[in-house]
PDB file of N, CA and C in Angstrom:
ATOM      1  N   MET K 106      62.711 106.697 165.741  1.00 56.00           N
ATOM      2  CA  MET K 106      64.107 106.376 165.759  1.00 56.00           C
ATOM      3  C   MET K 106      64.378 105.104 164.969  1.00 56.00           C
ATOM      4  N   ALA K 107      65.473 105.142 164.207  1.00 56.00           N
ATOM      5  CA  ALA K 107      65.825 103.984 163.392  1.00 56.00           C
ATOM      6  C   ALA K 107      66.520 102.938 164.233  1.00 56.00           C
ATOM      7  N   ASN K 108      66.246 101.725 163.903  1.00 56.00           N
ATOM      8  CA  ASN K 108      66.866 100.605 164.587  1.00 56.00           C
ATOM      9  C   ASN K 108      68.352 100.563 164.243  1.00 56.00           C
ATOM     10  N   LYS K 109      69.205 100.433 165.262  1.00 59.00           N
ATOM     11  CA  LYS K 109      70.653 100.396 165.034  1.00 59.00           C
ATOM     12  C   LYS K 109      71.077  99.221 164.161  1.00 59.00           C
ATOM     13  N   HIS K 110      70.314  98.167 164.168  1.00 57.00           N
ATOM     14  CA  HIS K 110      70.707  96.958 163.465  1.00 57.00           C
ATOM     15  C   HIS K 110      70.076  96.845 162.079  1.00 57.00           C
ATOM     16  N   GLU K 111      69.514  97.930 161.619  1.00 57.00           N
ATOM     17  CA  GLU K 111      68.905  97.929 160.290  1.00 57.00           C
ATOM     18  C   GLU K 111      69.987  97.695 159.234  1.00 57.00           C
ATOM     19  N   THR K 112      69.677  96.876 158.271  1.00 60.00           N
ATOM     20  CA  THR K 112      70.674  96.620 157.225  1.00 60.00           C
ATOM     21  C   THR K 112      70.311  97.446 156.004  1.00 60.00           C
ATOM     22  N   SER K 113      71.311  97.962 155.418  1.00 63.00           N
ATOM     23  CA  SER K 113      71.044  98.732 154.196  1.00 63.00           C
ATOM     24  C   SER K 113      71.180  97.803 152.995  1.00 63.00           C
ATOM     25  N   THR K 114      70.397  98.061 152.023  1.00 68.00           N
ATOM     26  CA  THR K 114      70.426  97.232 150.819  1.00 68.00           C
ATOM     27  C   THR K 114      71.490  97.766 149.877  1.00 68.00           C
ATOM     28  N   VAL K 115      72.345  96.871 149.462  1.00 66.00           N
ATOM     29  CA  VAL K 115      73.390  97.263 148.508  1.00 66.00           C
ATOM     30  C   VAL K 115      73.053  96.620 147.176  1.00 66.00           C
ATOM     31  N   ILE K 116      72.928  97.416 146.191  1.00 64.00           N
ATOM     32  CA  ILE K 116      72.636  96.881 144.857  1.00 64.00           C
ATOM     33  C   ILE K 116      73.950  96.802 144.097  1.00 64.00           C
ATOM     34  N   GLU K 117      74.285  95.608 143.703  1.00 65.00           N
ATOM     35  CA  GLU K 117      75.520  95.420 142.941  1.00 65.00           C
ATOM     36  C   GLU K 117      75.201  95.478 141.463  1.00 65.00           C
ATOM     37  N   ARG K 118      75.924  96.308 140.799  1.00 63.00           N
ATOM     38  CA  ARG K 118      75.746  96.368 139.345  1.00 63.00           C
ATOM     39  C   ARG K 118      76.733  95.410 138.714  1.00 63.00           C
ATOM     40  N   LYS K 119      76.208  94.559 137.889  1.00 63.00           N
ATOM     41  CA  LYS K 119      77.102  93.647 137.191  1.00 63.00           C
ATOM     42  C   LYS K 119      77.836  94.445 136.125  1.00 63.00           C
ATOM     43  N   ALA K 120      79.113  94.235 136.072  1.00 62.00           N
ATOM     44  CA  ALA K 120      79.900  94.942 135.057  1.00 62.00           C
ATOM     45  C   ALA K 120      79.423  94.483 133.685  1.00 62.00           C
ATOM     46  N   GLN K 121      79.065  95.447 132.881  1.00 69.00           N
ATOM     47  CA  GLN K 121      78.628  95.101 131.527  1.00 69.00           C
ATOM     48  C   GLN K 121      79.849  94.751 130.703  1.00 69.00           C
ATOM     49  N   LYS K 122      79.709  93.679 129.966  1.00 77.00           N
ATOM     50  CA  LYS K 122      80.812  93.291 129.092  1.00 77.00           C
ATOM     51  C   LYS K 122      80.694  94.112 127.814  1.00 77.00           C
ATOM     52  N   VAL K 123      81.640  94.996 127.646  1.00 81.00           N
ATOM     53  CA  VAL K 123      81.629  95.858 126.469  1.00 81.00           C
ATOM     54  C   VAL K 123      82.557  95.240 125.437  1.00 81.00           C
ATOM     55  N   LYS K 124      82.013  94.998 124.271  1.00 81.00           N
ATOM     56  CA  LYS K 124      82.815  94.404 123.208  1.00 81.00           C
ATOM     57  C   LYS K 124      83.792  95.457 122.699  1.00 81.00           C
ATOM     58  N   PRO K 125      85.073  95.122 122.625  1.00 81.00           N
ATOM     59  CA  PRO K 125      86.023  96.118 122.105  1.00 81.00           C
ATOM     60  C   PRO K 125      85.680  96.449 120.650  1.00 81.00           C
ATOM     61  N   PRO K 126      85.999  97.654 120.212  1.00 81.00           N
ATOM     62  CA  PRO K 126      85.671  98.017 118.838  1.00 81.00           C
ATOM     63  C   PRO K 126      86.418  97.121 117.854  1.00 81.00           C
ATOM     64  N   SER K 127      85.767  96.841 116.751  1.00 93.00           N
ATOM     65  CA  SER K 127      86.395  96.015 115.722  1.00 93.00           C
ATOM     66  C   SER K 127      87.598  96.735 115.144  1.00 93.00           C
ATOM     67  N   LEU K 128      88.602  95.966 114.796  1.00 98.00           N
ATOM     68  CA  LEU K 128      89.787  96.535 114.166  1.00 98.00           C
ATOM     69  C   LEU K 128      89.796  96.144 112.695  1.00 98.00           C
ATOM     70  N   TYR K 129      90.383  97.012 111.900  1.00 98.00           N
ATOM     71  CA  TYR K 129      90.448  96.810 110.457  1.00 98.00           C
ATOM     72  C   TYR K 129      91.886  96.914 109.986  1.00 98.00           C
ATOM     73  N   GLN K 130      92.267  95.992 109.114  1.00 98.00           N
ATOM     74  CA  GLN K 130      93.604  96.093 108.537  1.00 98.00           C
ATOM     75  C   GLN K 130      93.488  96.852 107.229  1.00 98.00           C
ATOM     76  N   VAL K 131      94.430  97.772 107.045  1.00 98.00           N
ATOM     77  CA  VAL K 131      94.483  98.571 105.821  1.00 98.00           C
ATOM     78  C   VAL K 131      95.554  97.947 104.936  1.00 98.00           C
ATOM     79  N   MET K 132      95.157  97.635 103.701  1.00 98.00           N
ATOM     80  CA  MET K 132      96.056  96.942 102.781  1.00 98.00           C
ATOM     81  C   MET K 132      96.197  97.699 101.470  1.00 98.00           C
ATOM     82  N   LEU K 133      97.377  97.572 100.895  1.00 98.00           N
ATOM     83  CA  LEU K 133      97.606  98.067  99.540  1.00 98.00           C
ATOM     84  C   LEU K 133      97.540  96.851  98.616  1.00 98.00           C
ATOM     85  N   LEU K 134      96.996  97.074  97.417  1.00 98.00           N
ATOM     86  CA  LEU K 134      96.874  96.007  96.431  1.00 98.00           C
ATOM     87  C   LEU K 134      97.830  96.259  95.277  1.00 98.00           C
ATOM     88  N   ASN K 135      98.364  95.182  94.741  1.00 98.00           N
ATOM     89  CA  ASN K 135      99.329  95.292  93.638  1.00 98.00           C
ATOM     90  C   ASN K 135      98.631  95.703  92.343  1.00 98.00           C
ATOM     91  N   ASP K 136      99.336  96.458  91.534  1.00 97.00           N
ATOM     92  CA  ASP K 136      98.911  96.736  90.166  1.00 97.00           C
ATOM     93  C   ASP K 136     100.174  96.809  89.319  1.00 97.00           C
ATOM     94  N   ASP K 137     100.006  96.840  88.031  1.00 95.00           N
ATOM     95  CA  ASP K 137     101.172  96.821  87.136  1.00 95.00           C
ATOM     96  C   ASP K 137     101.672  98.212  86.763  1.00 95.00           C
ATOM     97  N   TYR K 138     101.117  99.250  87.382  1.00 97.00           N
ATOM     98  CA  TYR K 138     101.430 100.611  86.941  1.00 97.00           C
ATOM     99  C   TYR K 138     102.055 101.509  88.002  1.00 97.00           C
ATOM    100  N   THR K 139     101.662 101.354  89.254  1.00 98.00           N
ATOM    101  CA  THR K 139     102.180 102.222  90.307  1.00 98.00           C
ATOM    102  C   THR K 139     103.641 101.875  90.594  1.00 98.00           C
ATOM    103  N   PRO K 140     104.529 102.862  90.506  1.00 98.00           N
ATOM    104  CA  PRO K 140     105.953 102.599  90.768  1.00 98.00           C
ATOM    105  C   PRO K 140     106.195 102.126  92.207  1.00 98.00           C
ATOM    106  N   MET K 141     107.129 101.201  92.353  1.00 97.00           N
ATOM    107  CA  MET K 141     107.455 100.665  93.675  1.00 97.00           C
ATOM    108  C   MET K 141     107.878 101.771  94.634  1.00 97.00           C
ATOM    109  N   GLU K 142     108.641 102.712  94.147  1.00 98.00           N
ATOM    110  CA  GLU K 142     109.120 103.800  95.001  1.00 98.00           C
ATOM    111  C   GLU K 142     107.951 104.635  95.536  1.00 98.00           C
ATOM    112  N   PHE K 143     106.933 104.840  94.704  1.00 98.00           N
ATOM    113  CA  PHE K 143     105.745 105.586  95.143  1.00 98.00           C
ATOM    114  C   PHE K 143     105.050 104.837  96.273  1.00 98.00           C
ATOM    115  N   VAL K 144     104.947 103.517  96.148  1.00 98.00           N
ATOM    116  CA  VAL K 144     104.318 102.689  97.181  1.00 98.00           C
ATOM    117  C   VAL K 144     105.097 102.794  98.492  1.00 98.00           C
ATOM    118  N   VAL K 145     106.427 102.767  98.419  1.00 98.00           N
ATOM    119  CA  VAL K 145     107.265 102.905  99.609  1.00 98.00           C
ATOM    120  C   VAL K 145     106.998 104.254 100.284  1.00 98.00           C
ATOM    121  N   ILE K 146     106.920 105.305  99.500  1.00 98.00           N
ATOM    122  CA  ILE K 146     106.665 106.649 100.044  1.00 98.00           C
ATOM    123  C   ILE K 146     105.294 106.694 100.726  1.00 98.00           C
ATOM    124  N   VAL K 147     104.282 106.101 100.091  1.00 98.00           N
ATOM    125  CA  VAL K 147     102.931 106.066 100.676  1.00 98.00           C
ATOM    126  C   VAL K 147     102.964 105.364 102.034  1.00 98.00           C
ATOM    127  N   ILE K 148     103.644 104.232 102.098  1.00 98.00           N
ATOM    128  CA  ILE K 148     103.708 103.471 103.350  1.00 98.00           C
ATOM    129  C   ILE K 148     104.424 104.275 104.434  1.00 98.00           C
ATOM    130  N   GLN K 149     105.495 104.958 104.066  1.00 98.00           N
ATOM    131  CA  GLN K 149     106.225 105.772 105.040  1.00 98.00           C
ATOM    132  C   GLN K 149     105.370 106.952 105.517  1.00 98.00           C
ATOM    133  N   GLU K 150     104.762 107.646 104.568  1.00 98.00           N
ATOM    134  CA  GLU K 150     104.031 108.875 104.898  1.00 98.00           C
ATOM    135  C   GLU K 150     102.712 108.621 105.632  1.00 98.00           C
ATOM    136  N   PHE K 151     101.919 107.657 105.159  1.00 98.00           N
ATOM    137  CA  PHE K 151     100.582 107.460 105.701  1.00 98.00           C
ATOM    138  C   PHE K 151     100.516 106.440 106.839  1.00 98.00           C
ATOM    139  N   PHE K 152     101.537 105.583 106.935  1.00 98.00           N
ATOM    140  CA  PHE K 152     101.504 104.541 107.958  1.00 98.00           C
ATOM    141  C   PHE K 152     102.689 104.626 108.908  1.00 98.00           C
ATOM    142  N   ASN K 153     103.464 105.703 108.772  1.00 98.00           N
ATOM    143  CA  ASN K 153     104.547 106.015 109.710  1.00 98.00           C
ATOM    144  C   ASN K 153     105.548 104.871 109.871  1.00 98.00           C
ATOM    145  N   LYS K 154     105.910 104.237 108.769  1.00 98.00           N
ATOM    146  CA  LYS K 154     106.883 103.142 108.805  1.00 98.00           C
ATOM    147  C   LYS K 154     108.248 103.665 108.368  1.00 98.00           C
ATOM    148  N   ASP K 155     109.298 103.043 108.911  1.00 98.00           N
ATOM    149  CA  ASP K 155     110.637 103.418 108.453  1.00 98.00           C
ATOM    150  C   ASP K 155     110.850 102.839 107.056  1.00 98.00           C
ATOM    151  N   ARG K 156     111.888 103.296 106.387  1.00 98.00           N
ATOM    152  CA  ARG K 156     112.109 102.904 104.995  1.00 98.00           C
ATOM    153  C   ARG K 156     112.248 101.385 104.834  1.00 98.00           C
ATOM    154  N   GLU K 157     112.980 100.747 105.739  1.00 98.00           N
ATOM    155  CA  GLU K 157     113.185  99.299 105.659  1.00 98.00           C
ATOM    156  C   GLU K 157     111.850  98.540 105.735  1.00 98.00           C
ATOM    157  N   THR K 158     111.017  98.910 106.705  1.00 98.00           N
ATOM    158  CA  THR K 158     109.710  98.266 106.870  1.00 98.00           C
ATOM    159  C   THR K 158     108.832  98.551 105.652  1.00 98.00           C
ATOM    160  N   ALA K 159     108.876  99.784 105.172  1.00 98.00           N
ATOM    161  CA  ALA K 159     108.084 100.162 103.991  1.00 98.00           C
ATOM    162  C   ALA K 159     108.505  99.336 102.770  1.00 98.00           C
ATOM    163  N   MET K 160     109.803  99.107 102.632  1.00 98.00           N
ATOM    164  CA  MET K 160     110.297  98.289 101.512  1.00 98.00           C
ATOM    165  C   MET K 160     109.773  96.857 101.636  1.00 98.00           C
ATOM    166  N   GLN K 161     109.792  96.309 102.838  1.00 98.00           N
ATOM    167  CA  GLN K 161     109.311  94.944 103.056  1.00 98.00           C
ATOM    168  C   GLN K 161     107.825  94.819 102.717  1.00 98.00           C
ATOM    169  N   ILE K 162     107.029  95.787 103.148  1.00 98.00           N
ATOM    170  CA  ILE K 162     105.592  95.764 102.848  1.00 98.00           C
ATOM    171  C   ILE K 162     105.370  95.896 101.343  1.00 98.00           C
ATOM    172  N   MET K 163     106.115  96.825 100.711  1.00 98.00           N
ATOM    173  CA  MET K 163     105.988  97.014  99.258  1.00 98.00           C
ATOM    174  C   MET K 163     106.304  95.718  98.518  1.00 98.00           C
ATOM    175  N   LEU K 164     107.350  95.012  98.931  1.00 98.00           N
ATOM    176  CA  LEU K 164     107.717  93.759  98.271  1.00 98.00           C
ATOM    177  C   LEU K 164     106.645  92.688  98.475  1.00 98.00           C
ATOM    178  N   LYS K 165     106.025  92.700  99.635  1.00 98.00           N
ATOM    179  CA  LYS K 165     104.921  91.756  99.894  1.00 98.00           C
ATOM    180  C   LYS K 165     103.751  92.064  98.958  1.00 98.00           C
ATOM    181  N   VAL K 166     103.426  93.341  98.797  1.00 98.00           N
ATOM    182  CA  VAL K 166     102.366  93.758  97.872  1.00 98.00           C
ATOM    183  C   VAL K 166     102.718  93.287  96.462  1.00 98.00           C
ATOM    184  N   HIS K 167     103.957  93.519  96.076  1.00 97.00           N
ATOM    185  CA  HIS K 167     104.425  93.179  94.726  1.00 97.00           C
ATOM    186  C   HIS K 167     104.371  91.669  94.474  1.00 97.00           C
ATOM    187  N   ARG K 168     104.835  90.887  95.437  1.00 98.00           N
ATOM    188  CA  ARG K 168     104.943  89.433  95.254  1.00 98.00           C
ATOM    189  C   ARG K 168     103.652  88.669  95.523  1.00 98.00           C
ATOM    190  N   GLU K 169     102.898  89.128  96.526  1.00 98.00           N
ATOM    191  CA  GLU K 169     101.723  88.371  96.953  1.00 98.00           C
ATOM    192  C   GLU K 169     100.395  89.017  96.569  1.00 98.00           C
ATOM    193  N   GLY K 170     100.462  90.207  95.960  1.00 98.00           N
ATOM    194  CA  GLY K 170      99.233  90.852  95.506  1.00 98.00           C
ATOM    195  C   GLY K 170      98.623  91.833  96.488  1.00 98.00           C
ATOM    196  N   LYS K 171      99.011  91.714  97.758  1.00 98.00           N
ATOM    197  CA  LYS K 171      98.531  92.668  98.764  1.00 98.00           C
ATOM    198  C   LYS K 171      99.442  92.622  99.977  1.00 98.00           C
ATOM    199  N   GLY K 172      99.410  93.707 100.735  1.00 98.00           N
ATOM    200  CA  GLY K 172     100.224  93.784 101.945  1.00 98.00           C
ATOM    201  C   GLY K 172      99.549  94.665 102.972  1.00 98.00           C
ATOM    202  N   VAL K 173      99.609  94.238 104.227  1.00 98.00           N
ATOM    203  CA  VAL K 173      98.996  94.984 105.330  1.00 98.00           C
ATOM    204  C   VAL K 173      99.931  96.104 105.772  1.00 98.00           C
ATOM    205  N   CYS K 174      99.388  97.307 105.819  1.00 98.00           N
ATOM    206  CA  CYS K 174     100.171  98.478 106.233  1.00 98.00           C
ATOM    207  C   CYS K 174      99.937  98.849 107.687  1.00 98.00           C
ATOM    208  N   GLY K 175      98.828  98.399 108.243  1.00 98.00           N
ATOM    209  CA  GLY K 175      98.526  98.715 109.627  1.00 98.00           C
ATOM    210  C   GLY K 175      97.147  98.230 110.011  1.00 98.00           C
ATOM    211  N   VAL K 176      96.878  98.207 111.324  1.00 98.00           N
ATOM    212  CA  VAL K 176      95.582  97.790 111.862  1.00 98.00           C
ATOM    213  C   VAL K 176      95.071  98.917 112.751  1.00 98.00           C
ATOM    214  N   PHE K 177      93.813  99.327 112.499  1.00 98.00           N
ATOM    215  CA  PHE K 177      93.264 100.509 113.159  1.00 98.00           C
ATOM    216  C   PHE K 177      91.785 100.322 113.478  1.00 98.00           C
ATOM    217  N   PRO K 178      91.238 101.156 114.389  1.00 97.00           N
ATOM    218  CA  PRO K 178      89.782 101.200 114.543  1.00 97.00           C
ATOM    219  C   PRO K 178      89.158 101.633 113.207  1.00 97.00           C
ATOM    220  N   LYS K 179      87.890 101.310 113.028  1.00 97.00           N
ATOM    221  CA  LYS K 179      87.219 101.516 111.740  1.00 97.00           C
ATOM    222  C   LYS K 179      87.359 102.935 111.175  1.00 97.00           C
ATOM    223  N   ASP K 180      87.091 103.956 111.995  1.00 97.00           N
ATOM    224  CA  ASP K 180      87.111 105.327 111.462  1.00 97.00           C
ATOM    225  C   ASP K 180      88.509 105.757 111.016  1.00 97.00           C
ATOM    226  N   ILE K 181      89.518 105.340 111.753  1.00 97.00           N
ATOM    227  CA  ILE K 181      90.890 105.687 111.372  1.00 97.00           C
ATOM    228  C   ILE K 181      91.291 104.940 110.106  1.00 97.00           C
ATOM    229  N   ALA K 182      90.913 103.659 110.040  1.00 98.00           N
ATOM    230  CA  ALA K 182      91.214 102.859 108.841  1.00 98.00           C
ATOM    231  C   ALA K 182      90.573 103.483 107.608  1.00 98.00           C
ATOM    232  N   ALA K 183      89.321 103.896 107.731  1.00 98.00           N
ATOM    233  CA  ALA K 183      88.606 104.493 106.598  1.00 98.00           C
ATOM    234  C   ALA K 183      89.273 105.791 106.149  1.00 98.00           C
ATOM    235  N   THR K 184      89.718 106.586 107.107  1.00 98.00           N
ATOM    236  CA  THR K 184      90.412 107.841 106.781  1.00 98.00           C
ATOM    237  C   THR K 184      91.725 107.557 106.060  1.00 98.00           C
ATOM    238  N   LYS K 185      92.464 106.545 106.526  1.00 98.00           N
ATOM    239  CA  LYS K 185      93.736 106.176 105.876  1.00 98.00           C
ATOM    240  C   LYS K 185      93.481 105.760 104.428  1.00 98.00           C
ATOM    241  N   VAL K 186      92.473 104.911 104.214  1.00 98.00           N
ATOM    242  CA  VAL K 186      92.142 104.450 102.861  1.00 98.00           C
ATOM    243  C   VAL K 186      91.832 105.650 101.965  1.00 98.00           C
ATOM    244  N   ASP K 187      90.956 106.531 102.435  1.00 98.00           N
ATOM    245  CA  ASP K 187      90.577 107.712 101.639  1.00 98.00           C
ATOM    246  C   ASP K 187      91.776 108.598 101.333  1.00 98.00           C
ATOM    247  N   SER K 188      92.634 108.804 102.319  1.00 98.00           N
ATOM    248  CA  SER K 188      93.810 109.663 102.140  1.00 98.00           C
ATOM    249  C   SER K 188      94.782 109.076 101.124  1.00 98.00           C
ATOM    250  N   VAL K 189      95.037 107.771 101.240  1.00 98.00           N
ATOM    251  CA  VAL K 189      95.961 107.110 100.312  1.00 98.00           C
ATOM    252  C   VAL K 189      95.404 107.168  98.886  1.00 98.00           C
ATOM    253  N   LEU K 190      94.115 106.870  98.729  1.00 98.00           N
ATOM    254  CA  LEU K 190      93.511 106.884  97.393  1.00 98.00           C
ATOM    255  C   LEU K 190      93.579 108.281  96.775  1.00 98.00           C
ATOM    256  N   ALA K 191      93.272 109.300  97.567  1.00 98.00           N
ATOM    257  CA  ALA K 191      93.311 110.678  97.066  1.00 98.00           C
ATOM    258  C   ALA K 191      94.734 111.055  96.646  1.00 98.00           C
ATOM    259  N   TYR K 192      95.709 110.694  97.472  1.00 98.00           N
ATOM    260  CA  TYR K 192      97.110 110.999  97.187  1.00 98.00           C
ATOM    261  C   TYR K 192      97.571 110.291  95.909  1.00 98.00           C
ATOM    262  N   ALA K 193      97.212 109.029  95.774  1.00 98.00           N
ATOM    263  CA  ALA K 193      97.599 108.253  94.584  1.00 98.00           C
ATOM    264  C   ALA K 193      96.963 108.840  93.323  1.00 98.00           C
ATOM    265  N   ARG K 194      95.689 109.212  93.407  1.00 98.00           N
ATOM    266  CA  ARG K 194      95.003 109.779  92.227  1.00 98.00           C
ATOM    267  C   ARG K 194      95.630 111.114  91.834  1.00 98.00           C
ATOM    268  N   GLN K 195      95.952 111.926  92.839  1.00 98.00           N
ATOM    269  CA  GLN K 195      96.594 113.222  92.574  1.00 98.00           C
ATOM    270  C   GLN K 195      97.901 113.029  91.833  1.00 98.00           C
ATOM    271  N   ALA K 196      98.601 111.954  92.175  1.00 98.00           N
ATOM    272  CA  ALA K 196      99.895 111.666  91.546  1.00 98.00           C
ATOM    273  C   ALA K 196      99.727 110.906  90.231  1.00 98.00           C
ATOM    274  N   GLY K 197      98.480 110.571  89.890  1.00 98.00           N
ATOM    275  CA  GLY K 197      98.210 109.889  88.633  1.00 98.00           C
ATOM    276  C   GLY K 197      98.452 108.390  88.661  1.00 98.00           C
ATOM    277  N   HIS K 198      98.392 107.783  89.853  1.00 98.00           N
ATOM    278  CA  HIS K 198      98.622 106.342  89.980  1.00 98.00           C
ATOM    279  C   HIS K 198      97.327 105.618  90.346  1.00 98.00           C
ATOM    280  N   PRO K 199      97.157 104.388  89.832  1.00 98.00           N
ATOM    281  CA  PRO K 199      95.934 103.626  90.122  1.00 98.00           C
ATOM    282  C   PRO K 199      96.015 102.788  91.397  1.00 98.00           C
ATOM    283  N   LEU K 200      96.945 103.091  92.296  1.00 98.00           N
ATOM    284  CA  LEU K 200      97.139 102.312  93.516  1.00 98.00           C
ATOM    285  C   LEU K 200      95.804 102.124  94.245  1.00 98.00           C
ATOM    286  N   GLN K 201      95.542 100.896  94.663  1.00 98.00           N
ATOM    287  CA  GLN K 201      94.333 100.588  95.418  1.00 98.00           C
ATOM    288  C   GLN K 201      94.678 100.348  96.875  1.00 98.00           C
ATOM    289  N   CYS K 202      93.851 100.916  97.747  1.00 98.00           N
ATOM    290  CA  CYS K 202      93.991 100.770  99.184  1.00 98.00           C
ATOM    291  C   CYS K 202      92.635 100.352  99.716  1.00 98.00           C
ATOM    292  N   VAL K 203      92.604  99.266 100.487  1.00 98.00           N
ATOM    293  CA  VAL K 203      91.340  98.752 101.001  1.00 98.00           C
ATOM    294  C   VAL K 203      91.480  98.422 102.485  1.00 98.00           C
ATOM    295  N   MET K 204      90.331  98.219 103.134  1.00 98.00           N
ATOM    296  CA  MET K 204      90.352  97.815 104.534  1.00 98.00           C
ATOM    297  C   MET K 204      89.444  96.615 104.706  1.00 98.00           C
ATOM    298  N   GLU K 205      89.834  95.738 105.627  1.00 97.00           N
ATOM    299  CA  GLU K 205      88.950  94.622 105.945  1.00 97.00           C
ATOM    300  C   GLU K 205      89.036  94.335 107.430  1.00 97.00           C
ATOM    301  N   GLU K 206      87.910  93.883 107.989  1.00 97.00           N
ATOM    302  CA  GLU K 206      87.849  93.617 109.424  1.00 97.00           C
ATOM    303  C   GLU K 206      88.807  92.483 109.781  1.00 97.00           C
ATOM    304  N   VAL K 207      89.482  92.653 110.903  1.00 95.00           N
ATOM    305  CA  VAL K 207      90.444  91.646 111.361  1.00 95.00           C
ATOM    306  C   VAL K 207      89.681  90.511 112.029  1.00 95.00           C
TER     307      VAL K 207
END
């Protein structure tokens, strides 16, 4: 027979600190050939921005050389970059899209 006063051992697991996944900002880079209107369309279509926001980002790209279109987990950012580049090449534009860790 087991003793009524027996204590059971409780093992506490320390919560593991899981580092959140790195985020990447996707940016468009300025060039002298891609039409501004095309850049606005890219921002609206691929980054789901309204026309006003897309215009603001396009102007930032134009004036400052680059503009952030969004921040995403790595795999989504990479897909956005690839999609934008493919779309721009299909349209015959040299638009550059890059990602960098935030």
